[in-house]
Amino acid sequence: MVFWIGLHILAATLWVGGMMFVHLALRPTLTEVLEPPQRLAVWLGVLNRFFPRVWWSILLLHVSGMWVLLGVMGGMAQARLHVHLMLGIAWVMTGIFAYLYFGPFQKLRTAVAQQDWPTGGAQMGRLRTWVTTNLVLGTLVMVIGATGRYW
Ligand code: HEM
């Protein structure tokens, strides 16, 4: 239990904390300092490194969460409201991430390879919208997950 909850919280921190850093610190700085061609190239480098780690964190969250739920808590029927909410919102976030990874992110890669900056900028705008949505949902799930047992 301790091992799996430890893994769970580390994976959640990587995903949600990573989005928070990108949204609050990296994005405004890049917009201020760099012109579109360099900015999009930096974005691509950053996201090429961050997104594979997000896939790992999603896998770990689902496996560790299910391990605790099925192995320790006695399954879905015994689970309290906060665990149902966590699981439901986590699946929505996973769906959004899969969409942004296979949709706008792949189009951003192609646009940067072809030096098509307007298309790259438009795809970055879509990525921003969906990453911000996941950041809001992720922050909510962190609070729900950590406080739920005290409700
Ligand atoms: C975005 C995804 C998720 C985030 C950010 C998240 C976050 C958290 C947090 C912060 C905790 C509290 C850890 C602690 O202080 O003990 C927690 C606990 C837990 N999570 Fe998640 N979680 C996510 C996905 C999932 C999924 C997919 C499951 C699958 C069933 C799950 C099942 C659980 C369970 C069973 C607990 C223990 C609850 C308790 O002790 O009352 N989580 N989660």
GROMACS .gro file of N, CA and C and ligand atoms in nm:
model
  496
    1MET      N    1   0.083  -0.122   0.000
    1MET     CA    2   0.000   0.000   0.000
    1MET      C    3   0.086   0.127   0.000
    2VAL      N    4   0.184   0.132   0.094
    2VAL     CA    5   0.269   0.251   0.104
    2VAL      C    6   0.344   0.272  -0.028
    3PHE      N    7   0.398   0.163  -0.083
    3PHE     CA    8   0.472   0.171  -0.209
    3PHE      C    9   0.384   0.226  -0.321
    4TRP      N   10   0.261   0.171  -0.334
    4TRP     CA   11   0.174   0.209  -0.446
    4TRP      C   12   0.120   0.350  -0.430
    5ILE      N   13   0.087   0.391  -0.306
    5ILE     CA   14   0.042   0.529  -0.286
    5ILE      C   15   0.158   0.626  -0.312
    6GLY      N   16   0.280   0.584  -0.274
    6GLY     CA   17   0.399   0.666  -0.301
    6GLY      C   18   0.417   0.687  -0.450
    7LEU      N   19   0.405   0.578  -0.526
    7LEU     CA   20   0.418   0.585  -0.672
    7LEU      C   21   0.308   0.673  -0.730
    8HIS      N   22   0.186   0.656  -0.677
    8HIS     CA   23   0.068   0.730  -0.723
    8HIS      C   24   0.091   0.881  -0.709
    9ILE      N   25   0.140   0.921  -0.594
    9ILE     CA   26   0.155   1.065  -0.567
    9ILE      C   27   0.271   1.123  -0.649
   10LEU      N   28   0.377   1.041  -0.672
   10LEU     CA   29   0.488   1.088  -0.755
   10LEU      C   30   0.442   1.109  -0.899
   11ALA      N   31   0.363   1.014  -0.951
   11ALA     CA   32   0.314   1.025  -1.088
   11ALA      C   33   0.221   1.145  -1.102
   12ALA      N   34   0.134   1.166  -1.001
   12ALA     CA   35   0.042   1.280  -1.006
   12ALA      C   36   0.120   1.412  -1.003
   13THR      N   37   0.225   1.417  -0.921
   13THR     CA   38   0.305   1.540  -0.910
   13THR      C   39   0.375   1.571  -1.042
   14LEU      N   40   0.428   1.464  -1.106
   14LEU     CA   41   0.499   1.487  -1.232
   14LEU      C   42   0.404   1.548  -1.336
   15TRP      N   43   0.285   1.488  -1.349
   15TRP     CA   44   0.193   1.534  -1.454
   15TRP      C   45   0.136   1.673  -1.421
   16VAL      N   46   0.075   1.684  -1.302
   16VAL     CA   47   0.005   1.810  -1.269
   16VAL      C   48   0.107   1.922  -1.242
   17GLY      N   49   0.216   1.890  -1.169
   17GLY     CA   50   0.319   1.991  -1.142
   17GLY      C   51   0.385   2.036  -1.272
   18GLY      N   52   0.408   1.941  -1.364
   18GLY     CA   53   0.468   1.976  -1.492
   18GLY      C   54   0.380   2.074  -1.570
   19MET      N   55   0.249   2.047  -1.571
   19MET     CA   56   0.157   2.137  -1.643
   19MET      C   57   0.155   2.275  -1.577
   20MET      N   58   0.164   2.276  -1.444
   20MET     CA   59   0.160   2.404  -1.372
   20MET      C   60   0.283   2.489  -1.408
   21PHE      N   61   0.399   2.425  -1.412
   21PHE     CA   62   0.522   2.496  -1.447
   21PHE      C   63   0.513   2.552  -1.590
   22VAL      N   64   0.466   2.466  -1.682
   22VAL     CA   65   0.455   2.508  -1.822
   22VAL      C   66   0.362   2.628  -1.834
   23HIS      N   67   0.246   2.620  -1.765
   23HIS     CA   68   0.144   2.723  -1.779
   23HIS      C   69   0.184   2.855  -1.710
   24LEU      N   70   0.238   2.844  -1.589
   24LEU     CA   71   0.262   2.965  -1.510
   24LEU      C   72   0.397   3.031  -1.540
   25ALA      N   73   0.500   2.950  -1.576
   25ALA     CA   74   0.633   3.008  -1.589
   25ALA      C   75   0.687   3.003  -1.732
   26LEU      N   76   0.679   2.885  -1.795
   26LEU     CA   77   0.745   2.869  -1.925
   26LEU      C   78   0.674   2.946  -2.037
   27ARG      N   79   0.542   2.927  -2.046
   27ARG     CA   80   0.468   2.987  -2.158
   27ARG      C   81   0.479   3.140  -2.162
   28PRO      N   82   0.451   3.210  -2.049
   28PRO     CA   83   0.463   3.356  -2.055
   28PRO      C   84   0.605   3.403  -2.088
   29THR      N   85   0.707   3.330  -2.041
   29THR     CA   86   0.845   3.372  -2.069
   29THR      C   87   0.878   3.355  -2.216
   30LEU      N   88   0.839   3.240  -2.273
   30LEU     CA   89   0.870   3.217  -2.415
   30LEU      C   90   0.799   3.319  -2.504
   31THR      N   91   0.673   3.352  -2.466
   31THR     CA   92   0.597   3.450  -2.546
   31THR      C   93   0.666   3.587  -2.540
   32GLU      N   94   0.721   3.621  -2.423
   32GLU     CA   95   0.786   3.751  -2.404
   32GLU      C   96   0.918   3.761  -2.479
   33VAL      N   97   0.996   3.651  -2.476
   33VAL     CA   98   1.136   3.661  -2.514
   33VAL      C   99   1.165   3.619  -2.658
   34LEU      N  100   1.089   3.521  -2.712
   34LEU     CA  101   1.126   3.465  -2.842
   34LEU      C  102   1.026   3.498  -2.952
   35GLU      N  103   1.078   3.508  -3.076
   35GLU     CA  104   0.993   3.523  -3.194
   35GLU      C  105   0.935   3.385  -3.230
   36PRO      N  106   0.821   3.383  -3.305
   36PRO     CA  107   0.754   3.255  -3.333
   36PRO      C  108   0.844   3.139  -3.380
   37PRO      N  109   0.936   3.156  -3.477
   37PRO     CA  110   1.012   3.038  -3.521
   37PRO      C  111   1.092   2.973  -3.408
   38GLN      N  112   1.165   3.056  -3.331
   38GLN     CA  113   1.244   2.999  -3.221
   38GLN      C  114   1.153   2.946  -3.112
   39ARG      N  115   1.043   3.021  -3.087
   39ARG     CA  116   0.952   2.981  -2.979
   39ARG      C  117   0.893   2.843  -3.006
   40LEU      N  118   0.848   2.823  -3.132
   40LEU     CA  119   0.786   2.693  -3.165
   40LEU      C  120   0.889   2.581  -3.160
   41ALA      N  121   1.014   2.611  -3.199
   41ALA     CA  122   1.118   2.507  -3.192
   41ALA      C  123   1.145   2.471  -3.046
   42VAL      N  124   1.148   2.571  -2.957
   42VAL     CA  125   1.170   2.542  -2.814
   42VAL      C  126   1.053   2.461  -2.760
   43TRP      N  127   0.930   2.502  -2.797
   43TRP     CA  128   0.811   2.428  -2.751
   43TRP      C  129   0.820   2.281  -2.792
   44LEU      N  130   0.859   2.259  -2.918
   44LEU     CA  131   0.865   2.121  -2.966
   44LEU      C  132   0.967   2.041  -2.884
   45GLY      N  133   1.084   2.102  -2.857
   45GLY     CA  134   1.186   2.033  -2.776
   45GLY      C  135   1.135   2.002  -2.636
   46VAL      N  136   1.067   2.101  -2.575
   46VAL     CA  137   1.016   2.083  -2.438
   46VAL      C  138   0.910   1.972  -2.436
   47LEU      N  139   0.814   1.980  -2.529
   47LEU     CA  140   0.703   1.884  -2.527
   47LEU      C  141   0.748   1.744  -2.570
   48ASN      N  142   0.849   1.737  -2.658
   48ASN     CA  143   0.905   1.606  -2.695
   48ASN      C  144   0.963   1.535  -2.574
   49ARG      N  145   1.013   1.613  -2.478
   49ARG     CA  146   1.069   1.552  -2.356
   49ARG      C  147   0.964   1.530  -2.249
   50PHE      N  148   0.865   1.622  -2.240
   50PHE     CA  149   0.766   1.614  -2.132
   50PHE      C  150   0.658   1.509  -2.161
   51PHE      N  151   0.607   1.505  -2.283
   51PHE     CA  152   0.492   1.419  -2.312
   51PHE      C  153   0.517   1.268  -2.292
   52PRO      N  154   0.634   1.213  -2.332
   52PRO     CA  155   0.655   1.070  -2.303
   52PRO      C  156   0.650   1.042  -2.152
   53ARG      N  157   0.696   1.137  -2.072
   53ARG     CA  158   0.690   1.119  -1.926
   53ARG      C  159   0.546   1.124  -1.877
   54VAL      N  160   0.463   1.206  -1.945
   54VAL     CA  161   0.322   1.210  -1.907
   54VAL      C  162   0.258   1.073  -1.935
   55TRP      N  163   0.293   1.009  -2.048
   55TRP     CA  164   0.238   0.875  -2.075
   55TRP      C  165   0.274   0.779  -1.962
   56TRP      N  166   0.400   0.784  -1.916
   56TRP     CA  167   0.441   0.698  -1.805
   56TRP      C  168   0.363   0.729  -1.679
   57SER      N  169   0.344   0.859  -1.656
   57SER     CA  170   0.273   0.899  -1.533
   57SER      C  171   0.127   0.853  -1.539
   58ILE      N  172   0.064   0.858  -1.658
   58ILE     CA  173  -0.075   0.810  -1.673
   58ILE      C  174  -0.082   0.661  -1.644
   59LEU      N  175   0.012   0.587  -1.702
   59LEU     CA  176   0.015   0.442  -1.679
   59LEU      C  177   0.029   0.411  -1.529
   60LEU      N  178   0.125   0.480  -1.465
   60LEU     CA  179   0.148   0.457  -1.322
   60LEU      C  180   0.026   0.495  -1.238
   61LEU      N  181  -0.039   0.607  -1.273
   61LEU     CA  182  -0.157   0.651  -1.196
   61LEU      C  183  -0.267   0.545  -1.202
   62HIS      N  184  -0.293   0.494  -1.323
   62HIS     CA  185  -0.402   0.396  -1.337
   62HIS      C  186  -0.366   0.264  -1.269
   63VAL      N  187  -0.241   0.219  -1.288
   63VAL     CA  188  -0.202   0.089  -1.229
   63VAL      C  189  -0.198   0.101  -1.077
   64SER      N  190  -0.133   0.205  -1.024
   64SER     CA  191  -0.119   0.216  -0.878
   64SER      C  192  -0.256   0.243  -0.814
   65GLY      N  193  -0.338   0.329  -0.879
   65GLY     CA  194  -0.471   0.359  -0.824
   65GLY      C  195  -0.557   0.234  -0.819
   66MET      N  196  -0.555   0.155  -0.929
   66MET     CA  197  -0.634   0.031  -0.933
   66MET      C  198  -0.583  -0.071  -0.831
   67TRP      N  199  -0.450  -0.074  -0.815
   67TRP     CA  200  -0.390  -0.167  -0.718
   67TRP      C  201  -0.444  -0.139  -0.578
   68VAL      N  202  -0.444  -0.009  -0.542
   68VAL     CA  203  -0.492   0.029  -0.408
   68VAL      C  204  -0.643   0.003  -0.399
   69LEU      N  205  -0.715   0.041  -0.505
   69LEU     CA  206  -0.861   0.027  -0.503
   69LEU      C  207  -0.904  -0.120  -0.495
   70LEU      N  208  -0.847  -0.202  -0.582
   70LEU     CA  209  -0.890  -0.343  -0.587
   70LEU      C  210  -0.822  -0.428  -0.481
   71GLY      N  211  -0.693  -0.398  -0.458
   71GLY     CA  212  -0.616  -0.485  -0.369
   71GLY      C  213  -0.631  -0.451  -0.221
   72VAL      N  214  -0.648  -0.322  -0.190
   72VAL     CA  215  -0.648  -0.281  -0.049
   72VAL      C  216  -0.787  -0.237  -0.003
   73MET      N  217  -0.857  -0.164  -0.089
   73MET     CA  218  -0.984  -0.105  -0.044
   73MET      C  219  -1.104  -0.197  -0.065
   74GLY      N  220  -1.083  -0.306  -0.137
   74GLY     CA  221  -1.192  -0.403  -0.154
   74GLY      C  222  -1.281  -0.378  -0.274
   75GLY      N  223  -1.231  -0.302  -0.374
   75GLY     CA  224  -1.304  -0.290  -0.501
   75GLY      C  225  -1.396  -0.170  -0.511
   76MET      N  226  -1.454  -0.154  -0.631
   76MET     CA  227  -1.538  -0.037  -0.662
   76MET      C  228  -1.658  -0.025  -0.567
   77ALA      N  229  -1.717  -0.139  -0.532
   77ALA     CA  230  -1.839  -0.136  -0.450
   77ALA      C  231  -1.812  -0.073  -0.313
   78GLN      N  232  -1.688  -0.090  -0.263
   78GLN     CA  233  -1.652  -0.035  -0.131
   78GLN      C  234  -1.599   0.108  -0.141
   79ALA      N  235  -1.570   0.153  -0.264
   79ALA     CA  236  -1.499   0.281  -0.279
   79ALA      C  237  -1.588   0.399  -0.240
   80ARG      N  238  -1.526   0.497  -0.178
   80ARG     CA  239  -1.602   0.616  -0.138
   80ARG      C  240  -1.607   0.715  -0.253
   81LEU      N  241  -1.694   0.819  -0.232
   81LEU     CA  242  -1.722   0.913  -0.341
   81LEU      C  243  -1.594   0.972  -0.403
   82HIS      N  244  -1.496   1.009  -0.317
   82HIS     CA  245  -1.378   1.077  -0.373
   82HIS      C  246  -1.300   0.987  -0.468
   83VAL      N  247  -1.305   0.855  -0.445
   83VAL     CA  248  -1.232   0.764  -0.535
   83VAL      C  249  -1.306   0.752  -0.668
   84HIS      N  250  -1.440   0.747  -0.664
   84HIS     CA  251  -1.517   0.745  -0.789
   84HIS      C  252  -1.491   0.872  -0.870
   85LEU      N  253  -1.490   0.987  -0.800
   85LEU     CA  254  -1.465   1.115  -0.870
   85LEU      C  255  -1.325   1.114  -0.931
   86MET      N  256  -1.227   1.066  -0.853
   86MET     CA  257  -1.088   1.064  -0.901
   86MET      C  258  -1.076   0.978  -1.027
   87LEU      N  259  -1.136   0.861  -1.022
   87LEU     CA  260  -1.128   0.769  -1.135
   87LEU      C  261  -1.196   0.829  -1.259
   88GLY      N  262  -1.316   0.887  -1.238
   88GLY     CA  263  -1.390   0.945  -1.352
   88GLY      C  264  -1.312   1.060  -1.415
   89ILE      N  265  -1.264   1.152  -1.331
   89ILE     CA  266  -1.193   1.269  -1.386
   89ILE      C  267  -1.060   1.225  -1.449
   90ALA      N  268  -0.996   1.124  -1.388
   90ALA     CA  269  -0.869   1.076  -1.445
   90ALA      C  270  -0.890   1.021  -1.586
   91TRP      N  271  -1.003   0.953  -1.610
   91TRP     CA  272  -1.029   0.902  -1.745
   91TRP      C  273  -1.055   1.016  -1.843
   92VAL      N  274  -1.126   1.121  -1.798
   92VAL     CA  275  -1.148   1.237  -1.886
   92VAL      C  276  -1.012   1.299  -1.922
   93MET      N  277  -0.925   1.316  -1.821
   93MET     CA  278  -0.792   1.374  -1.846
   93MET      C  279  -0.709   1.287  -1.940
   94THR      N  280  -0.722   1.156  -1.924
   94THR     CA  281  -0.647   1.064  -2.010
   94THR      C  282  -0.695   1.077  -2.156
   95GLY      N  283  -0.828   1.088  -2.173
   95GLY     CA  284  -0.884   1.106  -2.307
   95GLY      C  285  -0.836   1.236  -2.369
   96ILE      N  286  -0.838   1.343  -2.290
   96ILE     CA  287  -0.792   1.474  -2.342
   96ILE      C  288  -0.645   1.465  -2.381
   97PHE      N  289  -0.564   1.400  -2.297
   97PHE     CA  290  -0.421   1.392  -2.329
   97PHE      C  291  -0.398   1.312  -2.457
   98ALA      N  292  -0.471   1.198  -2.472
   98ALA     CA  293  -0.455   1.117  -2.593
   98ALA      C  294  -0.493   1.201  -2.716
   99TYR      N  295  -0.602   1.278  -2.705
   99TYR     CA  296  -0.644   1.363  -2.818
   99TYR      C  297  -0.535   1.466  -2.852
  100LEU      N  298  -0.485   1.538  -2.748
  100LEU     CA  299  -0.389   1.645  -2.779
  100LEU      C  300  -0.256   1.588  -2.828
  101TYR      N  301  -0.220   1.466  -2.781
  101TYR     CA  302  -0.094   1.406  -2.825
  101TYR      C  303  -0.102   1.362  -2.971
  102PHE      N  304  -0.212   1.291  -3.005
  102PHE     CA  305  -0.220   1.237  -3.141
  102PHE      C  306  -0.277   1.337  -3.241
  103GLY      N  307  -0.340   1.445  -3.192
  103GLY     CA  308  -0.395   1.549  -3.280
  103GLY      C  309  -0.300   1.668  -3.291
  104PRO      N  310  -0.327   1.775  -3.216
  104PRO     CA  311  -0.250   1.898  -3.231
  104PRO      C  312  -0.098   1.883  -3.218
  105PHE      N  313  -0.053   1.793  -3.128
  105PHE     CA  314   0.092   1.779  -3.109
  105PHE      C  315   0.162   1.723  -3.234
  106GLN      N  316   0.099   1.623  -3.299
  106GLN     CA  317   0.159   1.567  -3.421
  106GLN      C  318   0.158   1.671  -3.533
  107LYS      N  319   0.049   1.752  -3.536
  107LYS     CA  320   0.042   1.858  -3.640
  107LYS      C  321   0.147   1.965  -3.613
  108LEU      N  322   0.174   1.992  -3.484
  108LEU     CA  323   0.280   2.089  -3.450
  108LEU      C  324   0.416   2.037  -3.498
  109ARG      N  325   0.441   1.908  -3.478
  109ARG     CA  326   0.567   1.848  -3.525
  109ARG      C  327   0.585   1.868  -3.675
  110THR      N  328   0.478   1.836  -3.750
  110THR     CA  329   0.485   1.850  -3.897
  110THR      C  330   0.507   1.997  -3.935
  111ALA      N  331   0.433   2.086  -3.869
  111ALA     CA  332   0.444   2.229  -3.904
  111ALA      C  333   0.586   2.280  -3.879
  112VAL      N  334   0.647   2.241  -3.766
  112VAL     CA  335   0.782   2.289  -3.736
  112VAL      C  336   0.881   2.230  -3.837
  113ALA      N  337   0.864   2.101  -3.873
  113ALA     CA  338   0.954   2.038  -3.972
  113ALA      C  339   0.945   2.110  -4.105
  114GLN      N  340   0.824   2.159  -4.139
  114GLN     CA  341   0.806   2.228  -4.269
  114GLN      C  342   0.824   2.379  -4.256
  115GLN      N  343   0.862   2.423  -4.138
  115GLN     CA  344   0.879   2.567  -4.108
  115GLN      C  345   0.753   2.647  -4.141
  116ASP      N  346   0.639   2.585  -4.116
  116ASP     CA  347   0.509   2.650  -4.139
  116ASP      C  348   0.465   2.711  -4.006
  117TRP      N  349   0.511   2.834  -3.980
  117TRP     CA  350   0.490   2.895  -3.847
  117TRP      C  351   0.345   2.929  -3.816
  118PRO      N  352   0.266   2.980  -3.915
  118PRO     CA  353   0.125   3.009  -3.880
  118PRO      C  354   0.049   2.884  -3.836
  119THR      N  355   0.068   2.770  -3.910
  119THR     CA  356   0.001   2.646  -3.868
  119THR      C  357   0.053   2.601  -3.733
  120GLY      N  358   0.184   2.612  -3.713
  120GLY     CA  359   0.243   2.574  -3.584
  120GLY      C  360   0.183   2.655  -3.471
  121GLY      N  361   0.167   2.786  -3.495
  121GLY     CA  362   0.109   2.874  -3.392
  121GLY      C  363  -0.034   2.833  -3.359
  122ALA      N  364  -0.110   2.798  -3.464
  122ALA     CA  365  -0.251   2.758  -3.442
  122ALA      C  366  -0.257   2.629  -3.361
  123GLN      N  367  -0.169   2.534  -3.392
  123GLN     CA  368  -0.169   2.407  -3.317
  123GLN      C  369  -0.126   2.430  -3.172
  124MET      N  370  -0.031   2.522  -3.153
  124MET     CA  371   0.012   2.555  -3.016
  124MET      C  372  -0.105   2.612  -2.936
  125GLY      N  373  -0.189   2.693  -3.004
  125GLY     CA  374  -0.307   2.749  -2.938
  125GLY      C  375  -0.401   2.639  -2.892
  126ARG      N  376  -0.420   2.536  -2.978
  126ARG     CA  377  -0.507   2.423  -2.939
  126ARG      C  378  -0.446   2.347  -2.822
  127LEU      N  379  -0.314   2.324  -2.831
  127LEU     CA  380  -0.248   2.252  -2.720
  127LEU      C  381  -0.267   2.328  -2.589
  128ARG      N  382  -0.254   2.461  -2.598
  128ARG     CA  383  -0.265   2.543  -2.476
  128ARG      C  384  -0.403   2.524  -2.413
  129THR      N  385  -0.508   2.530  -2.498
  129THR     CA  386  -0.645   2.517  -2.447
  129THR      C  387  -0.662   2.385  -2.372
  130TRP      N  388  -0.615   2.274  -2.433
  130TRP     CA  389  -0.639   2.142  -2.373
  130TRP      C  390  -0.549   2.115  -2.254
  131VAL      N  391  -0.425   2.168  -2.260
  131VAL     CA  392  -0.337   2.148  -2.143
  131VAL      C  393  -0.393   2.230  -2.025
  132THR      N  394  -0.447   2.349  -2.053
  132THR     CA  395  -0.505   2.428  -1.944
  132THR      C  396  -0.626   2.356  -1.885
  133THR      N  397  -0.709   2.295  -1.972
  133THR     CA  398  -0.823   2.218  -1.921
  133THR      C  399  -0.775   2.106  -1.829
  134ASN      N  400  -0.673   2.032  -1.874
  134ASN     CA  401  -0.621   1.922  -1.791
  134ASN      C  402  -0.556   1.974  -1.663
  135LEU      N  403  -0.497   2.092  -1.670
  135LEU     CA  404  -0.436   2.149  -1.548
  135LEU      C  405  -0.544   2.178  -1.443
  136VAL      N  406  -0.657   2.235  -1.488
  136VAL     CA  407  -0.767   2.265  -1.395
  136VAL      C  408  -0.822   2.134  -1.336
  137LEU      N  409  -0.848   2.036  -1.425
  137LEU     CA  410  -0.900   1.907  -1.378
  137LEU      C  411  -0.800   1.838  -1.286
  138GLY      N  412  -0.672   1.842  -1.322
  138GLY     CA  413  -0.568   1.775  -1.243
  138GLY      C  414  -0.555   1.836  -1.104
  139THR      N  415  -0.562   1.968  -1.098
  139THR     CA  416  -0.553   2.036  -0.967
  139THR      C  417  -0.671   1.992  -0.880
  140LEU      N  418  -0.788   1.986  -0.944
  140LEU     CA  419  -0.909   1.942  -0.872
  140LEU      C  420  -0.892   1.799  -0.820
  141VAL      N  421  -0.838   1.711  -0.904
  141VAL     CA  422  -0.823   1.570  -0.861
  141VAL      C  423  -0.721   1.557  -0.748
  142MET      N  424  -0.615   1.639  -0.752
  142MET     CA  425  -0.517   1.635  -0.642
  142MET      C  426  -0.587   1.668  -0.511
  143VAL      N  427  -0.670   1.773  -0.513
  143VAL     CA  428  -0.739   1.815  -0.390
  143VAL      C  429  -0.840   1.707  -0.348
  144ILE      N  430  -0.916   1.657  -0.446
  144ILE     CA  431  -1.015   1.552  -0.414
  144ILE      C  432  -0.946   1.429  -0.356
  145GLY      N  433  -0.836   1.385  -0.422
  145GLY     CA  434  -0.766   1.263  -0.378
  145GLY      C  435  -0.708   1.277  -0.238
  146ALA      N  436  -0.651   1.396  -0.211
  146ALA     CA  437  -0.582   1.413  -0.082
  146ALA      C  438  -0.678   1.444   0.032
  147THR      N  439  -0.793   1.507   0.002
  147THR     CA  440  -0.883   1.547   0.112
  147THR      C  441  -1.001   1.451   0.131
  148GLY      N  442  -1.027   1.369   0.028
  148GLY     CA  443  -1.149   1.287   0.026
  148GLY      C  444  -1.172   1.204   0.151
  149ARG      N  445  -1.066   1.150   0.207
  149ARG     CA  446  -1.086   1.062   0.325
  149ARG      C  447  -1.136   1.139   0.446
  150TYR      N  448  -1.124   1.273   0.444
  150TYR     CA  449  -1.169   1.354   0.558
  150TYR      C  450  -1.311   1.408   0.539
  151TRP      N  451  -1.371   1.379   0.420
  151TRP     CA  452  -1.505   1.435   0.396
  151TRP      C  453  -1.605   1.372   0.491
  152HEM     C1  454  -0.500   1.255  -1.272
  152HEM     C2  455  -0.504   1.142  -1.210
  152HEM     C3  456  -0.495   1.128  -1.060
  152HEM     C4  457  -0.448   1.214  -0.965
  152HEM     C5  458  -0.393   1.356  -0.987
  152HEM     C6  459  -0.463   1.147  -0.837
  152HEM     C7  460  -0.425   1.202  -0.716
  152HEM     C8  461  -0.434   1.137  -0.595
  152HEM     C9  462  -0.396   1.193  -0.467
  152HEM    C10  463  -0.334   1.331  -0.447
  152HEM    C11  464  -0.421   1.099  -0.371
  152HEM    C12  465  -0.398   1.113  -0.221
  152HEM    C13  466  -0.275   1.037  -0.180
  152HEM    C14  467  -0.261   1.047  -0.031
  152HEM     O1  468  -0.243   1.158   0.020
  152HEM     O2  469  -0.271   0.944   0.033
  152HEM    C15  470  -0.480   0.985  -0.437
  152HEM    C16  471  -0.523   0.869  -0.372
  152HEM    C17  472  -0.586   0.762  -0.433
  152HEM     N1  473  -0.609   0.748  -0.570
  152HEM    FE1  474  -0.567   0.884  -0.713
  152HEM     N2  475  -0.517   1.023  -0.858
  152HEM    C18  476  -0.539   1.006  -0.992
  152HEM    C19  477  -0.590   0.895  -1.057
  152HEM    C20  478  -0.638   0.782  -0.994
  152HEM    C21  479  -0.690   0.666  -1.061
  152HEM    C22  480  -0.699   0.646  -1.212
  152HEM    C23  481  -0.727   0.577  -0.965
  152HEM    C24  482  -0.787   0.443  -0.994
  152HEM    C25  483  -0.875   0.387  -0.921
  152HEM    C26  484  -0.698   0.636  -0.835
  152HEM    C27  485  -0.718   0.578  -0.711
  152HEM    C28  486  -0.678   0.629  -0.589
  152HEM    C29  487  -0.701   0.566  -0.461
  152HEM    C30  488  -0.773   0.434  -0.438
  152HEM    C31  489  -0.645   0.650  -0.362
  152HEM    C32  490  -0.647   0.631  -0.210
  152HEM    C33  491  -0.765   0.712  -0.157
  152HEM    C34  492  -0.773   0.713  -0.005
  152HEM     O3  493  -0.674   0.684   0.063
  152HEM     O4  494  -0.883   0.746   0.046
  152HEM     N3  495  -0.642   0.762  -0.858
  152HEM     N4  496  -0.487   1.010  -0.573
   0.00000   0.00000   0.00000
